[in-house]
mmCIF file of C-alpha atoms in Angstrom:
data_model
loop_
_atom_site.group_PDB
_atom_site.id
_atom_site.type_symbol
_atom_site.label_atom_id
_atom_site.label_comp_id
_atom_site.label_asym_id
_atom_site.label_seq_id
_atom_site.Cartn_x
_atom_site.Cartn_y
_atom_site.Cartn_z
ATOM 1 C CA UNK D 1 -18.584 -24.185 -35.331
ATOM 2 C CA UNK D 2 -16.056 -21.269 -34.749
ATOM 3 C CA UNK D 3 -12.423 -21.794 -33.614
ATOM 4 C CA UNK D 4 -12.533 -19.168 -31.774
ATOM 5 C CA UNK D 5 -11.653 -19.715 -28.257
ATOM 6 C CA UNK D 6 -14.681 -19.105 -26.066
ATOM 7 C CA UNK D 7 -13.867 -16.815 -22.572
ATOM 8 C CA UNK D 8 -16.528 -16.702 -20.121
ATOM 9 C CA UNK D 9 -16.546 -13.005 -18.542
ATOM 10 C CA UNK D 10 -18.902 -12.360 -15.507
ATOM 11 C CA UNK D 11 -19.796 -8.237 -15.460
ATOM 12 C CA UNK D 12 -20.325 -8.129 -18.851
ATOM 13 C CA UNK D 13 -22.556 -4.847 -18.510
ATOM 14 C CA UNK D 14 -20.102 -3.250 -16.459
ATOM 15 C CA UNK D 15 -17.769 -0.287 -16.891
ATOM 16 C CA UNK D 16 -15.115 -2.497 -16.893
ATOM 17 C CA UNK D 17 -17.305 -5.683 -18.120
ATOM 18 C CA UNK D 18 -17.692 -3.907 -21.833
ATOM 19 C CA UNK D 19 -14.483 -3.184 -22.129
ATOM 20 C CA UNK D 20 -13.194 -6.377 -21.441
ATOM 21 C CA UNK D 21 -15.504 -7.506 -24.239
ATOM 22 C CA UNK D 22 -14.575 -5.233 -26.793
ATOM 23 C CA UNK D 23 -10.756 -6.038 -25.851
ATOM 24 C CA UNK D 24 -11.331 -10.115 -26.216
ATOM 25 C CA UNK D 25 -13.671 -9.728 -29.986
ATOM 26 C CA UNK D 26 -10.607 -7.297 -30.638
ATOM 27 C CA UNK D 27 -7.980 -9.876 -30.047
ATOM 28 C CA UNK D 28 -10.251 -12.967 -31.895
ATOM 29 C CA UNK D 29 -11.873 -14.199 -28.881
ATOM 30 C CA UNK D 30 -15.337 -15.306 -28.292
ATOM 31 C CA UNK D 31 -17.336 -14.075 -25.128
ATOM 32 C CA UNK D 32 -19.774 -15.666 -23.117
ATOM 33 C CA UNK D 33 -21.344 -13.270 -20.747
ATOM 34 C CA UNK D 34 -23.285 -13.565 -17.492
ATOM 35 C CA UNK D 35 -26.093 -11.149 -16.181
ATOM 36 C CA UNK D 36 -29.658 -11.222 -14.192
ATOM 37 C CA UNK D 37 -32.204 -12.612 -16.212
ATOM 38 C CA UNK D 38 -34.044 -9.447 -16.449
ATOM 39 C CA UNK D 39 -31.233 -8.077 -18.003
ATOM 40 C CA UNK D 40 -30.346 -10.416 -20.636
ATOM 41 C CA UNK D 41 -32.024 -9.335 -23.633
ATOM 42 C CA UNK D 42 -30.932 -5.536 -22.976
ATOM 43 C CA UNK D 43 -26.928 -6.333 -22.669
ATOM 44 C CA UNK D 44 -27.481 -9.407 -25.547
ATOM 45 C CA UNK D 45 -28.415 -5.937 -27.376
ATOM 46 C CA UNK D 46 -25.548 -3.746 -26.113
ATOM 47 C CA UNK D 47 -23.281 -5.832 -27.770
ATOM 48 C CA UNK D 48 -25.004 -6.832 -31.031
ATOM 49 C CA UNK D 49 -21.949 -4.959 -32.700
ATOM 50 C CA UNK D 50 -19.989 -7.958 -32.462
ATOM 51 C CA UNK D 51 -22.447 -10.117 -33.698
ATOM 52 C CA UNK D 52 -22.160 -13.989 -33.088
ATOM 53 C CA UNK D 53 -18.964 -13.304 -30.964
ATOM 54 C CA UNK D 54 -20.778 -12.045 -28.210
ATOM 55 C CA UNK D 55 -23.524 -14.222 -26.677
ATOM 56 C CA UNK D 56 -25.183 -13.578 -22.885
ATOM 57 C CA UNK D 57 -26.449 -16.046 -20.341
ATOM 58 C CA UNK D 58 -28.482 -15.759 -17.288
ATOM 59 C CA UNK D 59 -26.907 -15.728 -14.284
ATOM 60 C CA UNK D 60 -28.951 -14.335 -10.906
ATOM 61 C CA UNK D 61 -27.118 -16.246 -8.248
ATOM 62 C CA UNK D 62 -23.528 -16.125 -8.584
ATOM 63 C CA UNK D 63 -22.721 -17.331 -4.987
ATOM 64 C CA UNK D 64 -24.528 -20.554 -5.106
ATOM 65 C CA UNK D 65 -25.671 -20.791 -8.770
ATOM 66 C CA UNK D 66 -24.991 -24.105 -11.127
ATOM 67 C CA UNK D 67 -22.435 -22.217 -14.028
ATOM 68 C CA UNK D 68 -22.428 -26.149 -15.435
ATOM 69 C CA UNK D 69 -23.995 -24.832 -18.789
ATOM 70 C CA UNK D 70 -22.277 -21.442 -18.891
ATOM 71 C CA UNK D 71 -19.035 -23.082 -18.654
ATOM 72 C CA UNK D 72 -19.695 -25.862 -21.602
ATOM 73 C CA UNK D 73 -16.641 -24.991 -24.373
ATOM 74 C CA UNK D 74 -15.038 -22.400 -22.793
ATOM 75 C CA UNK D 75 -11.267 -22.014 -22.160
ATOM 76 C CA UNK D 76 -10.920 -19.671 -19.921
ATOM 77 C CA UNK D 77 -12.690 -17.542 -17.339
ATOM 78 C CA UNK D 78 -12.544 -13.865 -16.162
ATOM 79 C CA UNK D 79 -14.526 -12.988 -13.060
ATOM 80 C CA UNK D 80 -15.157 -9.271 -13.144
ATOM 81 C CA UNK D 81 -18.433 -8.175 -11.692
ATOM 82 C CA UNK D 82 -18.038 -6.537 -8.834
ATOM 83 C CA UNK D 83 -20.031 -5.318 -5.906
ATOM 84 C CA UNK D 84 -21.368 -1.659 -5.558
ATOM 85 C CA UNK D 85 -20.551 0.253 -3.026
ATOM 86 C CA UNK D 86 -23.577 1.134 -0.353
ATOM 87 C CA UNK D 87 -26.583 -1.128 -2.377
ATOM 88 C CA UNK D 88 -26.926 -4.047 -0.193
ATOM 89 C CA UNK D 89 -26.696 -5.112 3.528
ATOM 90 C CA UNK D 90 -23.128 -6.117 4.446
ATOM 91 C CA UNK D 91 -23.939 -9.353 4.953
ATOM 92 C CA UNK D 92 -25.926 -9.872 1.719
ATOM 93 C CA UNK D 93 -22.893 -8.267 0.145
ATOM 94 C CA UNK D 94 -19.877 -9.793 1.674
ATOM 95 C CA UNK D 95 -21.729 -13.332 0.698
ATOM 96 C CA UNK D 96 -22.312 -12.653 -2.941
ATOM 97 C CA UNK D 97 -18.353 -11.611 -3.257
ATOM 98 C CA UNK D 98 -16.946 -14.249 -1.496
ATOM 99 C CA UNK D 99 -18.935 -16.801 -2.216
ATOM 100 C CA UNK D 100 -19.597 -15.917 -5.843
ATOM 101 C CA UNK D 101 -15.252 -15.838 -6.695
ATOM 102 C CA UNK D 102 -15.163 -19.433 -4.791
ATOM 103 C CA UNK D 103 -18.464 -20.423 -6.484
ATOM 104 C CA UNK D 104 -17.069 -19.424 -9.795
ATOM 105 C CA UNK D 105 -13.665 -20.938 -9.565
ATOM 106 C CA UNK D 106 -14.652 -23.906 -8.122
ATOM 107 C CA UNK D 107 -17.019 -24.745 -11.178
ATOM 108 C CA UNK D 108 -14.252 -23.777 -13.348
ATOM 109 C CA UNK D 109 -11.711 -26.150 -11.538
ATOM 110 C CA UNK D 110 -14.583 -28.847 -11.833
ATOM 111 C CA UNK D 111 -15.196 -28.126 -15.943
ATOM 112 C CA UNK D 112 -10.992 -28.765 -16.235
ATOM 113 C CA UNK D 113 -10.533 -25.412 -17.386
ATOM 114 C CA UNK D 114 -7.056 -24.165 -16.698
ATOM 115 C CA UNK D 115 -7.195 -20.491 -16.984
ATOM 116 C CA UNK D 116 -9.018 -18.134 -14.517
ATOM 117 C CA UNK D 117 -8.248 -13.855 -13.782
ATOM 118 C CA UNK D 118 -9.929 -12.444 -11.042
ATOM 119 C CA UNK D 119 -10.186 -8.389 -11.465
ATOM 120 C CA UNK D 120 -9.567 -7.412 -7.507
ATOM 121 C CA UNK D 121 -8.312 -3.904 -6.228
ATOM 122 C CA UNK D 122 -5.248 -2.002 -4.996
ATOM 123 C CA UNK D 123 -7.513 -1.181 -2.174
ATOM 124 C CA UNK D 124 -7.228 -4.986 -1.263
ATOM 125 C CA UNK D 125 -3.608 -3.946 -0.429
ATOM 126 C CA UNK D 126 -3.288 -1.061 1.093
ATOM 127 C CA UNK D 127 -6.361 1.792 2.607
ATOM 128 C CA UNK D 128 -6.891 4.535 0.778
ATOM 129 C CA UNK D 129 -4.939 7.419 2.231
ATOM 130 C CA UNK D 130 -2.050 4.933 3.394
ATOM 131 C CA UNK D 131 1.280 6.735 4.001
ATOM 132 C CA UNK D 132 3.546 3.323 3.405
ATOM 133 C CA UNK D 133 5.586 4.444 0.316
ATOM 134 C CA UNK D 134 5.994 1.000 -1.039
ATOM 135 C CA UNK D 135 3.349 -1.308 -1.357
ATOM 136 C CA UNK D 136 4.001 -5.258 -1.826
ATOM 137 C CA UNK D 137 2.087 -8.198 -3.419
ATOM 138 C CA UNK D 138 3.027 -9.350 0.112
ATOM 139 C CA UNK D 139 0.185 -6.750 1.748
ATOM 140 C CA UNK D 140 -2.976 -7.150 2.606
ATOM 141 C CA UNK D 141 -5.814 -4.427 4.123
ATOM 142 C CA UNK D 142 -5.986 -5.715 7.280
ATOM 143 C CA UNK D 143 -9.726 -6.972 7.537
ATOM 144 C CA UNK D 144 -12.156 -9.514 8.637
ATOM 145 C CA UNK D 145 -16.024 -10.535 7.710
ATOM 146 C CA UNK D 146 -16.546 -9.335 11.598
ATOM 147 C CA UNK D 147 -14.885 -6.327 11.492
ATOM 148 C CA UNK D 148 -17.186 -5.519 7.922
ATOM 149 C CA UNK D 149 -20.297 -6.337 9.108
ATOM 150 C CA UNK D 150 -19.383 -4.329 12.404
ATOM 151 C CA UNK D 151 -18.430 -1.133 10.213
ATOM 152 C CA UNK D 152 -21.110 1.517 9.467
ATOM 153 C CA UNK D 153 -18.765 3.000 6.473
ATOM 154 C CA UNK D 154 -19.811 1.182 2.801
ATOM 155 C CA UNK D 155 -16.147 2.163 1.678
ATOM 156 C CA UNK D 156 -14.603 -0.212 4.653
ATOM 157 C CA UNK D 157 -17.108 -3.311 3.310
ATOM 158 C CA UNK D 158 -16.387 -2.480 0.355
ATOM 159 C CA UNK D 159 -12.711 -3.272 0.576
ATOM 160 C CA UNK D 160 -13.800 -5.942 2.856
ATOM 161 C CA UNK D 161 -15.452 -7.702 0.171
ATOM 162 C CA UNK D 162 -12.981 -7.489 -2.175
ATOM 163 C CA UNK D 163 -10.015 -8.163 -0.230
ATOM 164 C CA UNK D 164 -11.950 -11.312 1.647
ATOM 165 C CA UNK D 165 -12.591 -12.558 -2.117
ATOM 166 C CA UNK D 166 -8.942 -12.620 -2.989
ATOM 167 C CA UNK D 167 -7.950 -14.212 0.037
ATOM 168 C CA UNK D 168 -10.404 -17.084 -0.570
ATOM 169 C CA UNK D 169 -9.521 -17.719 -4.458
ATOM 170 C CA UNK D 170 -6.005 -17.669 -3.637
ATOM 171 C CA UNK D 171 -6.443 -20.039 -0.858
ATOM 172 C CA UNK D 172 -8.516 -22.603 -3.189
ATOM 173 C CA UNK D 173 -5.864 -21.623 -6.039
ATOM 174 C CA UNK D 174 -3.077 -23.248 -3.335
ATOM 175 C CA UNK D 175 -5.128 -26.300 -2.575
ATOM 176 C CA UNK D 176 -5.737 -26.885 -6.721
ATOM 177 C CA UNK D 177 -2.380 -25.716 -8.549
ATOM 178 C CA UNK D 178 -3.693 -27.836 -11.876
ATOM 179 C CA UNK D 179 -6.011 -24.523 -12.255
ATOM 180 C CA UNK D 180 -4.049 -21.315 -13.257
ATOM 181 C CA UNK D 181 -5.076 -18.196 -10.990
ATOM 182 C CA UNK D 182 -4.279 -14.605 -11.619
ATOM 183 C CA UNK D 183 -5.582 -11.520 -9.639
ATOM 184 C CA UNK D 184 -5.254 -7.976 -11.022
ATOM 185 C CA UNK D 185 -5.118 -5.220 -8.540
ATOM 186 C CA UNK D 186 -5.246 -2.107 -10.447
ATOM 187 C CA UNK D 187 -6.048 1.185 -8.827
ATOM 188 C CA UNK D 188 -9.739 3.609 -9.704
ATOM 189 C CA UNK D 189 -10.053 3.151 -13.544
ATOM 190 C CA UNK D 190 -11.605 5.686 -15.485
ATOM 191 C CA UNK D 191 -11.162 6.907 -19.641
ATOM 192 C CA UNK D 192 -14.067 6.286 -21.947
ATOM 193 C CA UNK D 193 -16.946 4.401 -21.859
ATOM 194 C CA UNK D 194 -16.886 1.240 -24.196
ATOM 195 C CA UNK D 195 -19.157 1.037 -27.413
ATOM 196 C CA UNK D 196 -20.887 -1.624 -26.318
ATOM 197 C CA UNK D 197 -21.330 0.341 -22.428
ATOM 198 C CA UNK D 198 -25.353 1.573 -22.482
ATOM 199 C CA UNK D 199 -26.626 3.521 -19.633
ATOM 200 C CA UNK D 200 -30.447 2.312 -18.340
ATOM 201 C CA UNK D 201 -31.105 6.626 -17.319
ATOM 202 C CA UNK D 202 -29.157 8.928 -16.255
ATOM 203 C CA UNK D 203 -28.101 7.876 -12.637
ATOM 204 C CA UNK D 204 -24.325 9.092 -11.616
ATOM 205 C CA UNK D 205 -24.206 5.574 -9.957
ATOM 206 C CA UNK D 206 -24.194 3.876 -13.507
ATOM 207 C CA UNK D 207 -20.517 5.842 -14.664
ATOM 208 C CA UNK D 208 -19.098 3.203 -12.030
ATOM 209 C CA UNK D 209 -15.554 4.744 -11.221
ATOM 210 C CA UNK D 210 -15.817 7.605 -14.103
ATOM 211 C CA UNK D 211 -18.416 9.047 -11.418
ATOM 212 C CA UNK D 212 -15.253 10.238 -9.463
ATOM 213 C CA UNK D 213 -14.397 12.696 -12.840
ATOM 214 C CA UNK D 214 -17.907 13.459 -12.610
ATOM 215 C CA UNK D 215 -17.457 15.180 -9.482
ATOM 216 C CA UNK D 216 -14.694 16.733 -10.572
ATOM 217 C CA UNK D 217 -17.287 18.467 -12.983
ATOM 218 C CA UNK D 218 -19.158 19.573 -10.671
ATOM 219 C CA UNK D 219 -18.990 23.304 -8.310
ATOM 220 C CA UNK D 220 -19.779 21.852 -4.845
ATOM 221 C CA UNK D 221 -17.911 18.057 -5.590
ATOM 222 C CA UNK D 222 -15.928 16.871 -3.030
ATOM 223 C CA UNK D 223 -13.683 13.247 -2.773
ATOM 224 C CA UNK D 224 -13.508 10.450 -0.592
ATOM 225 C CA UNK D 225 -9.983 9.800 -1.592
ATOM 226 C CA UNK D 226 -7.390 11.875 -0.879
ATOM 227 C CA UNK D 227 -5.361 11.296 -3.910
ATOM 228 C CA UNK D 228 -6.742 9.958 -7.383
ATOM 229 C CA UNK D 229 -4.494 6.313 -8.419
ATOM 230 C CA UNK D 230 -5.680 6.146 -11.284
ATOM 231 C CA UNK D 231 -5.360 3.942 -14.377
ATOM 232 C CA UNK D 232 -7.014 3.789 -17.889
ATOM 233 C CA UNK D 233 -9.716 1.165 -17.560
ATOM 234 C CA UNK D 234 -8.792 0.433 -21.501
ATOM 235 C CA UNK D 235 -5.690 -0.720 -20.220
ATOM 236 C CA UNK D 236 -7.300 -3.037 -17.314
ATOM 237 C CA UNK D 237 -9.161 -4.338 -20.126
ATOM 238 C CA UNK D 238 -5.982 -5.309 -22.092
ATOM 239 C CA UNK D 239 -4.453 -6.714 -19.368
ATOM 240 C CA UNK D 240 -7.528 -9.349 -18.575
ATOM 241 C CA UNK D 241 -7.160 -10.039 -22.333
ATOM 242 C CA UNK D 242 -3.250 -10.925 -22.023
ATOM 243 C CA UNK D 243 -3.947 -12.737 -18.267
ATOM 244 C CA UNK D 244 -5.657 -15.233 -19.991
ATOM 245 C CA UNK D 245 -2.662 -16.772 -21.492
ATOM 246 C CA UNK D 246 0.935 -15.603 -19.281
ATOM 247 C CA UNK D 247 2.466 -18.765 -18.111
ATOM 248 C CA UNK D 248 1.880 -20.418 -14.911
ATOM 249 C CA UNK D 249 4.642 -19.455 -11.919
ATOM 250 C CA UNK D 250 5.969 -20.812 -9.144
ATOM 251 C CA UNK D 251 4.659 -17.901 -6.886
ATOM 252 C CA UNK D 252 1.491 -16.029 -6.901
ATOM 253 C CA UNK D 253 0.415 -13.623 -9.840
ATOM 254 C CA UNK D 254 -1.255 -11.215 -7.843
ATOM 255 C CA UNK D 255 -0.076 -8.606 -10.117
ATOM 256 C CA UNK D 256 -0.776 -4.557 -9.013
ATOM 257 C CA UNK D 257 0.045 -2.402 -10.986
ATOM 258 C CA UNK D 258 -0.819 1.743 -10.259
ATOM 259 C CA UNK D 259 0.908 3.736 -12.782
ATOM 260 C CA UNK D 260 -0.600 6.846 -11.922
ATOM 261 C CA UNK D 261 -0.982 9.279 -8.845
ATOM 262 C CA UNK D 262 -2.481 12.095 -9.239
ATOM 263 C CA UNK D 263 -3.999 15.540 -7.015
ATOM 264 C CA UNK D 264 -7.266 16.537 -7.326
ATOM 265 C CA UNK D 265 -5.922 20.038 -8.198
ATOM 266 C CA UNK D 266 -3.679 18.562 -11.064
ATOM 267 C CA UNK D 267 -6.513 16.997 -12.581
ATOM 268 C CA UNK D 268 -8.775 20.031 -12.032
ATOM 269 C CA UNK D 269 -5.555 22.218 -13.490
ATOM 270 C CA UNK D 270 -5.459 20.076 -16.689
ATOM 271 C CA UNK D 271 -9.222 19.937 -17.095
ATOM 272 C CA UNK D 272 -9.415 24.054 -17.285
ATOM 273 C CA UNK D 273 -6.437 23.910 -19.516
ATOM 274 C CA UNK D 274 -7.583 21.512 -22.178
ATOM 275 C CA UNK D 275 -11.168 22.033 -22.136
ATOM 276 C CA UNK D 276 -11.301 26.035 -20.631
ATOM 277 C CA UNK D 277 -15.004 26.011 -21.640
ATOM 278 C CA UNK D 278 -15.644 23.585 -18.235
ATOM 279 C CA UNK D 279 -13.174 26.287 -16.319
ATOM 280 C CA UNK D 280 -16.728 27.034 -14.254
ATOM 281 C CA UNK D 281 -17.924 23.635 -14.369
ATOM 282 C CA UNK D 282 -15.005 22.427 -12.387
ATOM 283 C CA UNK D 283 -14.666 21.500 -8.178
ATOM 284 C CA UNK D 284 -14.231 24.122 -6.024
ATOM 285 C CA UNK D 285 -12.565 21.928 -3.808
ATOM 286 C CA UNK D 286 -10.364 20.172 -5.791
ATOM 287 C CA UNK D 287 -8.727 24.079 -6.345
ATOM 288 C CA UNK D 288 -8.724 24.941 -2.743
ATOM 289 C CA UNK D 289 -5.464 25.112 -1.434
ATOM 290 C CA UNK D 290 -4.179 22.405 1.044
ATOM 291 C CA UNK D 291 -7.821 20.865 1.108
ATOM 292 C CA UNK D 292 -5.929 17.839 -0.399
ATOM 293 C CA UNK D 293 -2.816 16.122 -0.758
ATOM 294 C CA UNK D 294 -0.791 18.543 -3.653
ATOM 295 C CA UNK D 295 1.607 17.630 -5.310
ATOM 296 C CA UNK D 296 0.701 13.897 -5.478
ATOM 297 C CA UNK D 297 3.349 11.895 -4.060
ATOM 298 C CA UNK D 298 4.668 9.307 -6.718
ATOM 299 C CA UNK D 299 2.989 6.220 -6.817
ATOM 300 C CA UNK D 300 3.588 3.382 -4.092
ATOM 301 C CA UNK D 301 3.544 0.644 -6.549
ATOM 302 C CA UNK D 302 6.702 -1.163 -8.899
ATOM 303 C CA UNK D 303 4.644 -1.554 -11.790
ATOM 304 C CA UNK D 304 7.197 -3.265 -13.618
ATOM 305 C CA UNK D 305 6.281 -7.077 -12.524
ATOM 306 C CA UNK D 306 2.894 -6.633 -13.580
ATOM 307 C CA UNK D 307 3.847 -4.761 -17.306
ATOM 308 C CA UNK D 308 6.213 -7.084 -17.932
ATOM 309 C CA UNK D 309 4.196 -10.586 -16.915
ATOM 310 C CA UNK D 310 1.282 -9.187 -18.816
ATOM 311 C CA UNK D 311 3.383 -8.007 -21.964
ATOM 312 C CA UNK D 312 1.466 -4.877 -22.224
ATOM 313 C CA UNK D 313 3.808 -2.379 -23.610
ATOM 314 C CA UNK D 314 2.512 1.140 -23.004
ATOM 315 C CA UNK D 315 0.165 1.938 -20.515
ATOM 316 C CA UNK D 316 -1.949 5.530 -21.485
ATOM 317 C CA UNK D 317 -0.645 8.240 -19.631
ATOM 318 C CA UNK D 318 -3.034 10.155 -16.756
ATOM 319 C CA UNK D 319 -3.472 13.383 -19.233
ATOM 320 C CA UNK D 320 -5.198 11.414 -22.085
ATOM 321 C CA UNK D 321 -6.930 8.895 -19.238
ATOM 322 C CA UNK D 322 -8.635 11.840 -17.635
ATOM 323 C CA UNK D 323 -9.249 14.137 -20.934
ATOM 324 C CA UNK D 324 -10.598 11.095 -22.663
ATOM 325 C CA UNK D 325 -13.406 10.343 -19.638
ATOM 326 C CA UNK D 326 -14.390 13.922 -19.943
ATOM 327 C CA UNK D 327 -15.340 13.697 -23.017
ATOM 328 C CA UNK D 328 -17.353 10.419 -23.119
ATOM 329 C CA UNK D 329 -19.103 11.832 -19.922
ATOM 330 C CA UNK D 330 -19.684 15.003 -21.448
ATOM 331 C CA UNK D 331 -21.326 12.804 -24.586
ATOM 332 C CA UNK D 332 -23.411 11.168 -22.337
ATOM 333 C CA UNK D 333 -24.647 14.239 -20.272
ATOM 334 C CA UNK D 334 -25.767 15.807 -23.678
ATOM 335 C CA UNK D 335 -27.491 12.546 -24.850
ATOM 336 C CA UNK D 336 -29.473 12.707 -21.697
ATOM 337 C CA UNK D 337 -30.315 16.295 -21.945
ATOM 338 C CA UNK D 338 -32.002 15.734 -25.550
ATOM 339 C CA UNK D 339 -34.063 13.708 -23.472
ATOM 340 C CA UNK D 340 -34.743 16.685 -21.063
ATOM 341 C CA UNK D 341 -32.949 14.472 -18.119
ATOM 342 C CA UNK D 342 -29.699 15.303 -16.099
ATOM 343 C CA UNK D 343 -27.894 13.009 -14.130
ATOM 344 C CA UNK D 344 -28.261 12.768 -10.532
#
């Protein structure tokens, strides 16, 4: 038997899922991942690299499921999976987020297990576009299951979702302090795609944040934010990794951290710059003058609590974020085009 501790992650075949594997085999953990049944044996395969390190469960209900089994021997729990945008009825979708965090921590609670990170969003704080130049661990999106299911924009449920979630884990955190709770609220993240990260075709939908690069790629791409806050999903990773074992406080760890902001134009400026064969490739929009926010104001966030609570040292800066999602989208796109496919 190993003596490895064993972490249960849910969204293992996520964007952010794989790299939160490859970040807890990295630092000698064990991982015990959920997915759908159907997909099982495919991410089981996705992450045959690590060998017996990595094992995946089934898990098709995550708002009223039994996680009994899943949680047998493990120490800690990380609850990333995370709702897409648009692909399910509001209601459907506000359930399986809120329901699935409480579900989730509840069985943990239950199993005695003392550690558990939630991966929310800065957008659980603050709406994109917000003109408030500081934003607090004290804010929240102002929001209600009502007001969601009353919305006909996926963005607004969306944050709804994920801002409803927080507010219930925290509020069963309160009621159970022997159970220690920490919520990361980290802006878009976007950089490379993991080695263990497989694509099922070629479907824009499946680059998960990176799809916001991918636009920036692309002649007639426009944004639905007005400003990209941005932050290596690499370094989102890490800091699930080092959540797992900071110390329990006396206030809440809801810990956001947005180290970079960044204009469309910037990032189209440094793309032409760095890679000038993609010069003609890139947004016409994101060049256009005044058609959004440029410069990018700085960043409304104090990153400092959640660097220094998490320990993590150097975060990677925007330049070598962004140039280093290029590239592993680029990789992809010519993959898929052996194949005679492009993305759409």
């Amino acid at each position: 038997m190993s003596s490895k501790q064993l972490i249960l992650v849910t969204g293992i075949n996520g964007f952010l899922g794989a790299h939160i594997v490859d970040q807890l085999v990295k630092a000698g953990y064990r991982v015990r991942g959920t997915a759908r049944s159907a997909k099982v044996a495919a991410v089981q395969r996705n992450n045959a690299i690590y060998g017996n390190d990595v094992e995946v469960v089934s898990a098709d209900d995550l708002a009223f499921g039994d996680f009994t089994d899943a949680l047998e021997g493990v120490s800690g729990v990380i609850h990333a999976a995370a709702p897409l945008v648009g692909r399910d009825t509001p209601e459907n979708a506000l359930t399986a987020s809120i329901e699935g965090a409480v579900n989730i921590l509840r069985q943990t609670e239950k199993a005695g297990i003392k550690h558990f990170v939630l991966v929310s969003s800065i957008l659980t704080v603050r709406l994109l576009g917000d003109s408030a130049p500081s934003w607090t661990e004290d804010d929240w999106v102002s929001t209600s299951r009502e007001q969601a299911l009353a919305s006909n924009d996926p963005t607004f449920v969306y944050v709804s979702e994920k801002a409803l979630a927080e507010q219930a884990v925290w509020e069963f955190a309160e009621k159970h302090p022997n159970i220690d709770v920490t919520t990361l609220n980290p802006p878009f993240f976007i950089g490379p795609f993991a080695p263990n990260y497989r694509f099922t075709d070629a479907l824009i939908r499946e680059m998960s944040t990176n799809g916001l690069l991918y636009q920036l790629l692309n002649p007639a791409g426009t944004f639905f934010a007005p400003l990209l806050l941005l932050i290596d999903v690499r370094d989102v990773a890490r800091a699930t990794v080092h959540a797992l074992t900071t110390p329990p406080a006396e206030k809440r760890k809801r810990l956001l951290f947005v180290p970079h902001s960044v204009s469309w134009k910037q990032a189209a400026e440094l793309i032409a710059e760095a890679r000038p064969q993609l010069k003609e490739r890139l947004s016409k929009a994101a060049q256009e003058e005044g058609k959004y926010p440029h410069p990018a104001p700085p960043t409304p966030v104090d990153n400092s609590k959640a660097i220094g609570v998490l320990k993590l040292g150097q975060l990677n800066d925007w330049k070598t974020t962004i140039l280093a999602g290029v590239d592993s989208l680029l990789k992809v796109e010519a993959d898929f085009a052996k194949e005679g496919k492009t993305f759409h």
